[in-house]
Coordinates of C-alpha atoms in Angstrom, one line a residue:
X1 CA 4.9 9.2 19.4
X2 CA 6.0 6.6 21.4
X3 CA 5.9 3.3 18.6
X4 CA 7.1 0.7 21.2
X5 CA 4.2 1.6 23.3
X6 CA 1.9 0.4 20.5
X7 CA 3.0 -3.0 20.6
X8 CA 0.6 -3.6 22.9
X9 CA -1.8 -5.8 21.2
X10 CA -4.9 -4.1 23.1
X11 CA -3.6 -0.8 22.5
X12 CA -3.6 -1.7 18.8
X13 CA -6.9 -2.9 19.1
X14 CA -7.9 0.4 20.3
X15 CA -6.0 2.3 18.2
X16 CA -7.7 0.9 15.1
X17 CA -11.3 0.9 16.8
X18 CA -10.4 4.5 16.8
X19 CA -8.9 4.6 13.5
X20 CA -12.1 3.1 11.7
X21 CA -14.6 5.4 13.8
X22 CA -13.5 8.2 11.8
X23 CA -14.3 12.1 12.7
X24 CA -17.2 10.6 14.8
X25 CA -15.0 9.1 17.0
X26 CA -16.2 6.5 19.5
X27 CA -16.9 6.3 23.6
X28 CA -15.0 4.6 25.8
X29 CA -18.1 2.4 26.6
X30 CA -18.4 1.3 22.9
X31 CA -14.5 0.2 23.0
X32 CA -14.9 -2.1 26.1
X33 CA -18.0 -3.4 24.3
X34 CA -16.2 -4.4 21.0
X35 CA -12.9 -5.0 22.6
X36 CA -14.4 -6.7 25.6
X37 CA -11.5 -5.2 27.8
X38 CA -13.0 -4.2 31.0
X39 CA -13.7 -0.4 31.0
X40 CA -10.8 0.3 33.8
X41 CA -8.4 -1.1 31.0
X42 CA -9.9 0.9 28.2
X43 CA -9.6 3.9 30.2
X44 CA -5.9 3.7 31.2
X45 CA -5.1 3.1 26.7
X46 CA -7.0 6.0 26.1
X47 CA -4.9 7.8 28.7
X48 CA -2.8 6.3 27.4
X49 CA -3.0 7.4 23.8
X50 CA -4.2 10.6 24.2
X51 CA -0.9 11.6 26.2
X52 CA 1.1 10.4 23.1
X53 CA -0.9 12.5 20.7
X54 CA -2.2 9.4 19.0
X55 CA -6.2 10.0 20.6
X56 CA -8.2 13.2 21.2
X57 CA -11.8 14.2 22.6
X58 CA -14.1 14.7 19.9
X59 CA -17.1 16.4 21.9
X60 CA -19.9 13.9 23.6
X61 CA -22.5 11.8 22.6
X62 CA -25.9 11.7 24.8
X63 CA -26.1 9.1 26.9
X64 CA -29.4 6.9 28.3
X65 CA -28.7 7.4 31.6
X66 CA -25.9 10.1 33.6
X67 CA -23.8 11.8 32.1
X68 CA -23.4 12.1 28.3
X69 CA -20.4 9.9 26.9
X70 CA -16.6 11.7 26.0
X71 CA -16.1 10.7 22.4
X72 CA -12.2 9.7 21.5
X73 CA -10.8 10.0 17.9
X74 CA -7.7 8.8 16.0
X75 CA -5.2 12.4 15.5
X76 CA -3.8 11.5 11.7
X77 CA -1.3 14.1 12.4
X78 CA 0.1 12.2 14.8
X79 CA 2.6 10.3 12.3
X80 CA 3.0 9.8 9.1
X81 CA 4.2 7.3 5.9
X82 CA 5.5 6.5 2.8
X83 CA 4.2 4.5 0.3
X84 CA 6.4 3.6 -3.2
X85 CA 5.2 1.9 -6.0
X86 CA 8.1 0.5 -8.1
X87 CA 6.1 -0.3 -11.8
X88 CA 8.1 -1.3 -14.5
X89 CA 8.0 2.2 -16.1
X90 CA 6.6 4.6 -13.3
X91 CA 7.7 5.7 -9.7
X92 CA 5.0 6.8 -7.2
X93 CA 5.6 8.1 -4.1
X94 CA 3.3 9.1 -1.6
X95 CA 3.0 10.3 1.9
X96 CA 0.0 9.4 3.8
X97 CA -1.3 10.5 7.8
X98 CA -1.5 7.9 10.2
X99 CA -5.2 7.4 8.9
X100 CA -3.8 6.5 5.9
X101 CA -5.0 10.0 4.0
X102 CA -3.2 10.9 1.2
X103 CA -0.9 14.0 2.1
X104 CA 1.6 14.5 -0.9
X105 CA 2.4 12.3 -4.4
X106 CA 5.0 12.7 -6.6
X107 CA 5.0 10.4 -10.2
X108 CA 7.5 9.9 -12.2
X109 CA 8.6 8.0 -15.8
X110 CA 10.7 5.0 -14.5
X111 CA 12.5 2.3 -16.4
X112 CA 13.1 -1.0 -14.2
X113 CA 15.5 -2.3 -16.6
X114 CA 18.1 0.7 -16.0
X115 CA 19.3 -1.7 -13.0
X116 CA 18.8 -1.4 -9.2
X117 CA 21.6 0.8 -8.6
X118 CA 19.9 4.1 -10.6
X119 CA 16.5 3.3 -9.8
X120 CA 17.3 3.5 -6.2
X121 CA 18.7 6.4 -6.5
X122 CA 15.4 7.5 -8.1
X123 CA 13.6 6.2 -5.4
X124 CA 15.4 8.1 -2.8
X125 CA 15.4 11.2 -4.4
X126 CA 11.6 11.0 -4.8
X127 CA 11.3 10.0 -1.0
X128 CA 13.1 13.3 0.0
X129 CA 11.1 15.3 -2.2
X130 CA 8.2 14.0 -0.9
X131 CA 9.3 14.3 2.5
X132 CA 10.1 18.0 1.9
X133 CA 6.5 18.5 0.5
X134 CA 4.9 17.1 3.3
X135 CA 5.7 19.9 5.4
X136 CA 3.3 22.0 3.4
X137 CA 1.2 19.8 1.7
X138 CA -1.5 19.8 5.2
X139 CA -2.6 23.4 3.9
X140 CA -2.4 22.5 0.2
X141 CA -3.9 19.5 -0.2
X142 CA -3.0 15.8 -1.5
X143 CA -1.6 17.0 -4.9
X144 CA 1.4 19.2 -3.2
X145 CA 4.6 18.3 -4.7
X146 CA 5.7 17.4 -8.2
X147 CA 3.3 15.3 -10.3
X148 CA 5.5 14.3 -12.8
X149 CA 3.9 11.8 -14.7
X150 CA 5.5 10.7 -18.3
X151 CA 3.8 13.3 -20.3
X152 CA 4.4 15.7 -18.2
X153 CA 8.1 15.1 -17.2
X154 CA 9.1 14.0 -20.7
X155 CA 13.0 14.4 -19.3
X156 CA 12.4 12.3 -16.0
X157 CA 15.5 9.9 -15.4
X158 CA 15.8 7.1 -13.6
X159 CA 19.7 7.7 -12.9
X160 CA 18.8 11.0 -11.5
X161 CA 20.8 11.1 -8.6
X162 CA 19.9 13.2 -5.4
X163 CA 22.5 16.0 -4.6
X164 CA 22.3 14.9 -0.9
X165 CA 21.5 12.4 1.3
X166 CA 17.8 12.6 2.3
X167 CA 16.6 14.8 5.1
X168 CA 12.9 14.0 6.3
X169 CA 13.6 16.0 9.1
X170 CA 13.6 19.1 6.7
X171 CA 9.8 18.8 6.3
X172 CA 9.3 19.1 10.3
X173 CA 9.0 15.3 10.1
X174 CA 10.6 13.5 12.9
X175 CA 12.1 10.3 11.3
X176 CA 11.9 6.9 13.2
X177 CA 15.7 5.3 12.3
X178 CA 15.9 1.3 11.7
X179 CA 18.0 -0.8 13.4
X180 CA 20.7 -0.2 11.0
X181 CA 20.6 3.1 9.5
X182 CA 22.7 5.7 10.6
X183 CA 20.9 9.0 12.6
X184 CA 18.9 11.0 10.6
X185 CA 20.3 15.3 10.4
X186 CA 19.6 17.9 12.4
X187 CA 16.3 19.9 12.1
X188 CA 17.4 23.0 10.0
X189 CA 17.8 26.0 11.7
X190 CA 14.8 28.5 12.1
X191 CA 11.3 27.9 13.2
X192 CA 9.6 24.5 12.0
X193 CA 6.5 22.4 13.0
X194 CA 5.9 20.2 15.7
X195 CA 8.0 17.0 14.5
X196 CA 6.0 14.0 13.6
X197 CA 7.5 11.0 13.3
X198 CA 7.8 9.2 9.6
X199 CA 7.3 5.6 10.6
X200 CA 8.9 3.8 7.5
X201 CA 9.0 3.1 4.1
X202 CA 6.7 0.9 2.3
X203 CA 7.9 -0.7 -0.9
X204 CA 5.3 -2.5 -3.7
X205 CA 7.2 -3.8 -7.0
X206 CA 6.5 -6.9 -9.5
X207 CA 7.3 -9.9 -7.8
X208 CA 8.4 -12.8 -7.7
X209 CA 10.2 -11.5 -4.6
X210 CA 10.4 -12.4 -1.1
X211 CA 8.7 -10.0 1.3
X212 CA 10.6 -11.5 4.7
X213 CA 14.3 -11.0 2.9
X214 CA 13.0 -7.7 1.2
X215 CA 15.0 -9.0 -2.0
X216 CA 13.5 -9.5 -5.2
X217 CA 13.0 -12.9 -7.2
X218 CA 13.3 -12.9 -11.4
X219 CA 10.4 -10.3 -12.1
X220 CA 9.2 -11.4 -15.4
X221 CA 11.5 -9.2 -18.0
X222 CA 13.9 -7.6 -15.5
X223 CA 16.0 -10.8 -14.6
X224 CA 18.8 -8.0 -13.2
X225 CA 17.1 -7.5 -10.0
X226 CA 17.1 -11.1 -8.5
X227 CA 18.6 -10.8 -4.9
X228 CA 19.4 -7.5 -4.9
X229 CA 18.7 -6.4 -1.2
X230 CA 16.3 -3.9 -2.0
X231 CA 15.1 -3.0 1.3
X232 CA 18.6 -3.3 3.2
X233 CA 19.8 -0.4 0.7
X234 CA 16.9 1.8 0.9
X235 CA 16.6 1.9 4.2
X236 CA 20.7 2.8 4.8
X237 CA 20.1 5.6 1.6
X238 CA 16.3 6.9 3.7
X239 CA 17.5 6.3 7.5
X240 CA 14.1 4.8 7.7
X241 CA 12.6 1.5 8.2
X242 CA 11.8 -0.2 4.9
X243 CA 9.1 -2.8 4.3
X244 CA 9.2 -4.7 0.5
X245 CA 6.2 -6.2 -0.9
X246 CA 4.4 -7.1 -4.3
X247 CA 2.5 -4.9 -5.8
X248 CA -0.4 -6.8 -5.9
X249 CA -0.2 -7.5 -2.2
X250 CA 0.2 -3.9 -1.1
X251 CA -2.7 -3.0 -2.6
X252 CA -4.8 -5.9 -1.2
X253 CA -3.8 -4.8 2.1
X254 CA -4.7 -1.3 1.6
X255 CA -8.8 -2.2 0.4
X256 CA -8.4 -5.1 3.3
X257 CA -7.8 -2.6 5.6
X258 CA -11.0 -0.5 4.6
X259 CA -14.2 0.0 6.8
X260 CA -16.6 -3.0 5.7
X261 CA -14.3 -4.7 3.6
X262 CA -14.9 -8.0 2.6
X263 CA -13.7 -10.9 4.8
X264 CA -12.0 -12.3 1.6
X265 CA -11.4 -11.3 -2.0
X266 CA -9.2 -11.3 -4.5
X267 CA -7.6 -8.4 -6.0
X268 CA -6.5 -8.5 -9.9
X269 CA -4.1 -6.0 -10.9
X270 CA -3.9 -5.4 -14.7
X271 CA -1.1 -3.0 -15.6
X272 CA 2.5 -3.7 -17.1
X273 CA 1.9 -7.0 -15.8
X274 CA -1.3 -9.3 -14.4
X275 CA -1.4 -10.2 -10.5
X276 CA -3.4 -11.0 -7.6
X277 CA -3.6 -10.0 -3.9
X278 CA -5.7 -13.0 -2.0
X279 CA -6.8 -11.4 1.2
X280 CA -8.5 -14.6 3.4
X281 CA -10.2 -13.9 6.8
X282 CA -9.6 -10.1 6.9
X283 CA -5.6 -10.6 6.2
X284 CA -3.4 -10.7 3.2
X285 CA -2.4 -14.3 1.6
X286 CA 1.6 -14.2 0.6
X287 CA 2.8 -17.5 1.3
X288 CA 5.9 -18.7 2.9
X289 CA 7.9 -17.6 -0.1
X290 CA 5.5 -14.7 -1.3
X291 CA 4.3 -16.9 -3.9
X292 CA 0.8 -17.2 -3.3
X293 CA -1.2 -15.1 -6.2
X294 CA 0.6 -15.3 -8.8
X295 CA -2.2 -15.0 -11.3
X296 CA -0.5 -14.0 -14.3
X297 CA 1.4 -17.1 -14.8
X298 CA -1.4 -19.4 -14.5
X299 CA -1.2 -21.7 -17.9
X300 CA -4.3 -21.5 -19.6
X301 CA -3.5 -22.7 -23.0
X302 CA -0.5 -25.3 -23.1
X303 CA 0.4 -24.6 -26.6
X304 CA 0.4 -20.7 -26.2
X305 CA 2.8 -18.2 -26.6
X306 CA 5.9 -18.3 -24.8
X307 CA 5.7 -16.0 -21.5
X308 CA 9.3 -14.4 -19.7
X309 CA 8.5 -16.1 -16.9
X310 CA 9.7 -19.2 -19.0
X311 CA 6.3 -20.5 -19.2
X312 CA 4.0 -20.5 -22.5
X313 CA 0.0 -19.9 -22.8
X314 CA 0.5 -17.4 -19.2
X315 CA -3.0 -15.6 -18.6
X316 CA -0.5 -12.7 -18.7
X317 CA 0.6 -13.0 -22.1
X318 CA -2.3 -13.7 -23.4
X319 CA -4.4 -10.8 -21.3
X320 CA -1.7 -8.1 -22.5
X321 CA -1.1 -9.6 -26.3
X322 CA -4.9 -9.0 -26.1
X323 CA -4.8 -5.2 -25.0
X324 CA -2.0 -4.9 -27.4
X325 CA -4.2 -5.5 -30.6
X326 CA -7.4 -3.1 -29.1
X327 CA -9.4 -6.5 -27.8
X328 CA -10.1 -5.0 -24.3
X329 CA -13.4 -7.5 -24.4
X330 CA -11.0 -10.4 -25.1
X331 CA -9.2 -9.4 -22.5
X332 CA -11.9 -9.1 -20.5
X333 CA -12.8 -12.4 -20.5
X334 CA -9.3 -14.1 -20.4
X335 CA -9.0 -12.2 -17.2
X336 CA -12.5 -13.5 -16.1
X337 CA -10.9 -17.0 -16.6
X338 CA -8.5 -16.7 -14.4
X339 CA -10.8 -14.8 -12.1
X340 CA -12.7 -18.3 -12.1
X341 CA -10.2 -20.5 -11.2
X342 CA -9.5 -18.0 -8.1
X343 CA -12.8 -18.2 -6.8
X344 CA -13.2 -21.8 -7.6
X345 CA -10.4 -22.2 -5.5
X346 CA -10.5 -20.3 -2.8
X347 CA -14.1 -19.9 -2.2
X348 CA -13.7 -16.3 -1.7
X349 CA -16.4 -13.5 -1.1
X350 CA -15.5 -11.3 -3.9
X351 CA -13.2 -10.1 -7.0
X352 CA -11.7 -6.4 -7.1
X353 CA -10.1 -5.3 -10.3
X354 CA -7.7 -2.7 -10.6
X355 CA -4.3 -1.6 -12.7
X356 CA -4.1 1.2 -15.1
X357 CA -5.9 -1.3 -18.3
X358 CA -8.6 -1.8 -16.4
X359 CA -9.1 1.5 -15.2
X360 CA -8.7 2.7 -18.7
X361 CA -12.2 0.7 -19.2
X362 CA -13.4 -0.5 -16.1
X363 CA -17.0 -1.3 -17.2
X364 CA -15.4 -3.3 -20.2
X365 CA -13.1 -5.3 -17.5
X366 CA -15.9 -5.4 -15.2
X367 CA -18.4 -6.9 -17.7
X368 CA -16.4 -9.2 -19.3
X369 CA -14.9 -10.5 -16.0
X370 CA -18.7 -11.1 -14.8
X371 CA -20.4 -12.4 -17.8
X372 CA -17.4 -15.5 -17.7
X373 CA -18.4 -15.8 -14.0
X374 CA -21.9 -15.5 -14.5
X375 CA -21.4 -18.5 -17.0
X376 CA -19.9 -20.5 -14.6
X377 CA -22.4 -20.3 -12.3
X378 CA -20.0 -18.6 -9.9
X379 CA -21.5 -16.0 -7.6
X380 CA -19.1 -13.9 -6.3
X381 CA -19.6 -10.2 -7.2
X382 CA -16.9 -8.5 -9.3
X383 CA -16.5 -4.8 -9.5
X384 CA -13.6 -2.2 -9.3
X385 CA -12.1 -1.1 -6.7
X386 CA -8.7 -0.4 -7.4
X387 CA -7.8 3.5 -7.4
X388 CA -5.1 5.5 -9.6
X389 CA -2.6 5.0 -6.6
X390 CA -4.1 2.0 -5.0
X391 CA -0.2 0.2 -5.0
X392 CA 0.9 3.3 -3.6
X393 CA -1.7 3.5 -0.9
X394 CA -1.2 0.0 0.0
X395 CA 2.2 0.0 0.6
X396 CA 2.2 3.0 2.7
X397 CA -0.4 0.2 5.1
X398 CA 2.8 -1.8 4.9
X399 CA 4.3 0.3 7.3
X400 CA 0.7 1.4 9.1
X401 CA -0.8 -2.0 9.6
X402 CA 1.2 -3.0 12.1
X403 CA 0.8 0.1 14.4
X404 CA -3.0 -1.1 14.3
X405 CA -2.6 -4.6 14.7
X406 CA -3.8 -5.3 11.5

């Protein structure tokens, strides 16, 4: 695939029309409409796109006059990603298509505090797995690879180091290098697939951190990893281009990124910590320092327990302090309190909940979160919409959204 050719922000534009049409693809008629590029300019992106792989005919729709319309669709195959989620005590890893489909997953126990160095090492070890199962996993399904999740790998290390230095081209996937990586291997010898290009490496942990440095702030209870240049080293260990992020932000971009998504939202992460991804006009909210939605540290009672951020009465605290004693309604409604101040603030269309607490009882997190609104006599609809993986999805669209513009 040719990825400089899809800096072209009309081809983008295109690309993603494509993208969100889905199997039923959409005419070349209906792009000049909605792009309102003249149809001799959509013709010659299509061309375009479909002599890079990235676009393909998908049969033909009737037509109210002539002859019936050719119908173009997105090929997924036509590159791939990697999205990591770096929790406090888990590693996900997953490989998505260019549609963002979820092609492999790997999980693993984790412990952030074992210091960058190991954890990194984890990290790329899991990468090259991944990458390895990838090469299989379009007959197998999403679940191809190791699932190792803590009850299952009891014996899962975070200083597990990798006994080579990661080969993505071992899975039949063409890696696309960064500026300063070195050149990925050589294909191994016998027959393989068709390469398809790995675009990059998307990277969600707990902030504070600064997504333009890729380097990490003081995340709350793992002071060790403050500037440690997270996505300089992974991407010399992957030979991939690496894109750092918060957690909470990756996986605003991934539902942002959704057909008919709301226009702006506010995503609340509950898991080993409390977060929000603020998504405003269609696009993610991070702030020039990355700083924008950090929910958990909101005060909320001055004379509250003391929070490791430094602060004391943190929604965080409070929120996890609450889970901790079996109050999920209490909870519930500390979140929704913090919920409030969001939309109060930022005006914004909706709240999405996700996180692994609130998925553990979502109608509990749900309810509680909407009765305090309700009270308030705030509108905005809450419900959940953050999946198992939703970090890891998200930050996999790290590395996708720009190839569509978005």
């Amino acid at each position: 695939m040719n990825v400089p050719a899809l800096r072209s922000p009309n081809a983008a534009l295109v690309l993603d029309l494509l993208r969100t049409a889905g199997e039923t693809g959409i005419s070349r008629l209906e792009l000049a409409e909605r792009t309102g590029l003249t149809p001799q300019a959509v013709s010659k992106i299509t061309a375009r796109l479909r002599s890079e792989g990235l676009a393909t005919e998908a049969g033909h729709r009737a037509s109210t006059g002539g002859k019936p319309r050719t119908v173009l669709r997105l090929v997924p195959t036509a590159g791939y990603a990697v999205g990591v989620h770096l929790d406090r005590d888990e590693l996900t890893t997953l490989l998505t298509d260019l549609a963002g489909a979820v092609v492999a997953r790997r999980t693993r126990a984790l412990d952030l505090g074992a210091g960058a160095g190991p954890v990194l090492d984890a990290v790329a070890e899991e990468v090259r797995g991944l990458l390895t199962a990838g090469s299989t996993a379009h007959a197998a399904g999403p679940e191809v690879g190791r699932d190792a999740r803590p009850e299952a790998r009891p014996d899962a290390r975070p200083d597990a180091r990798p006994d080579a230095e990661p080969d993505a081209r071992a899975a039949g996937l063409d890696c696309v290098p960064g500026p300063d990586s070195a050149p990925a291997a050589a294909p191994a010898a016998g027959p393989a697939p068709d390469p398809a290009p790995v675009l990059g490496v998307g990277v969600a942990m707990p902030g504070p951190l600064d997504h333009r440095a890729g380097v990490p702030g003081r995340v709350t209870g793992f002071p060790e990893w403050e500037g440690h240049p997270v996505r300089e080293e992974l991407a010399r260990r992957l030979g991939l281009p690496v894109v750092l992020d918060k957690d909470t932000n990756a996986a605003a971009l991934g539902l942002a990124v959704r057909p008919a998504a709301p226009g702006s939202f506010a995503y609340v992460h509950l898991g080993t910590g409390l977060g929000a991804g603020l998504v405003l006009g269609g696009a993610p909210l991070r702030g020039d320092r990355t700083g924008a939605g950090e929910l958990g540290h909101q005060t909320v009672q001055l004379d509250g327990p003391p929070c490791g951020c430094g602060g004391r009465g943190c929604l965080e605290v409070l929120c996890l302090a609450a889970v901790a004693r079996g109050d999920d309604a209490g909870a519930a409604r500390i979140l929704g309190a913090g919920a409030a101040n969001v939309v109060r603030l930022l005006d914004i269309d909706e709240v999405l909940l996700g996180g692994r607490l609130v998925l553990a009882a979502p109608e509990v997190f749900a309810g509680g979160v909407r009765e305090v609104l309700d009270g308030l006599g705030l509108t905005a609809p809450v419900r959940v919409a953050g999946e198992r993986d939703a970090v890891a999805e998200g930050a996999a669209w790290l590395i996708l959204a720009p190839v569509f513009g978005t």
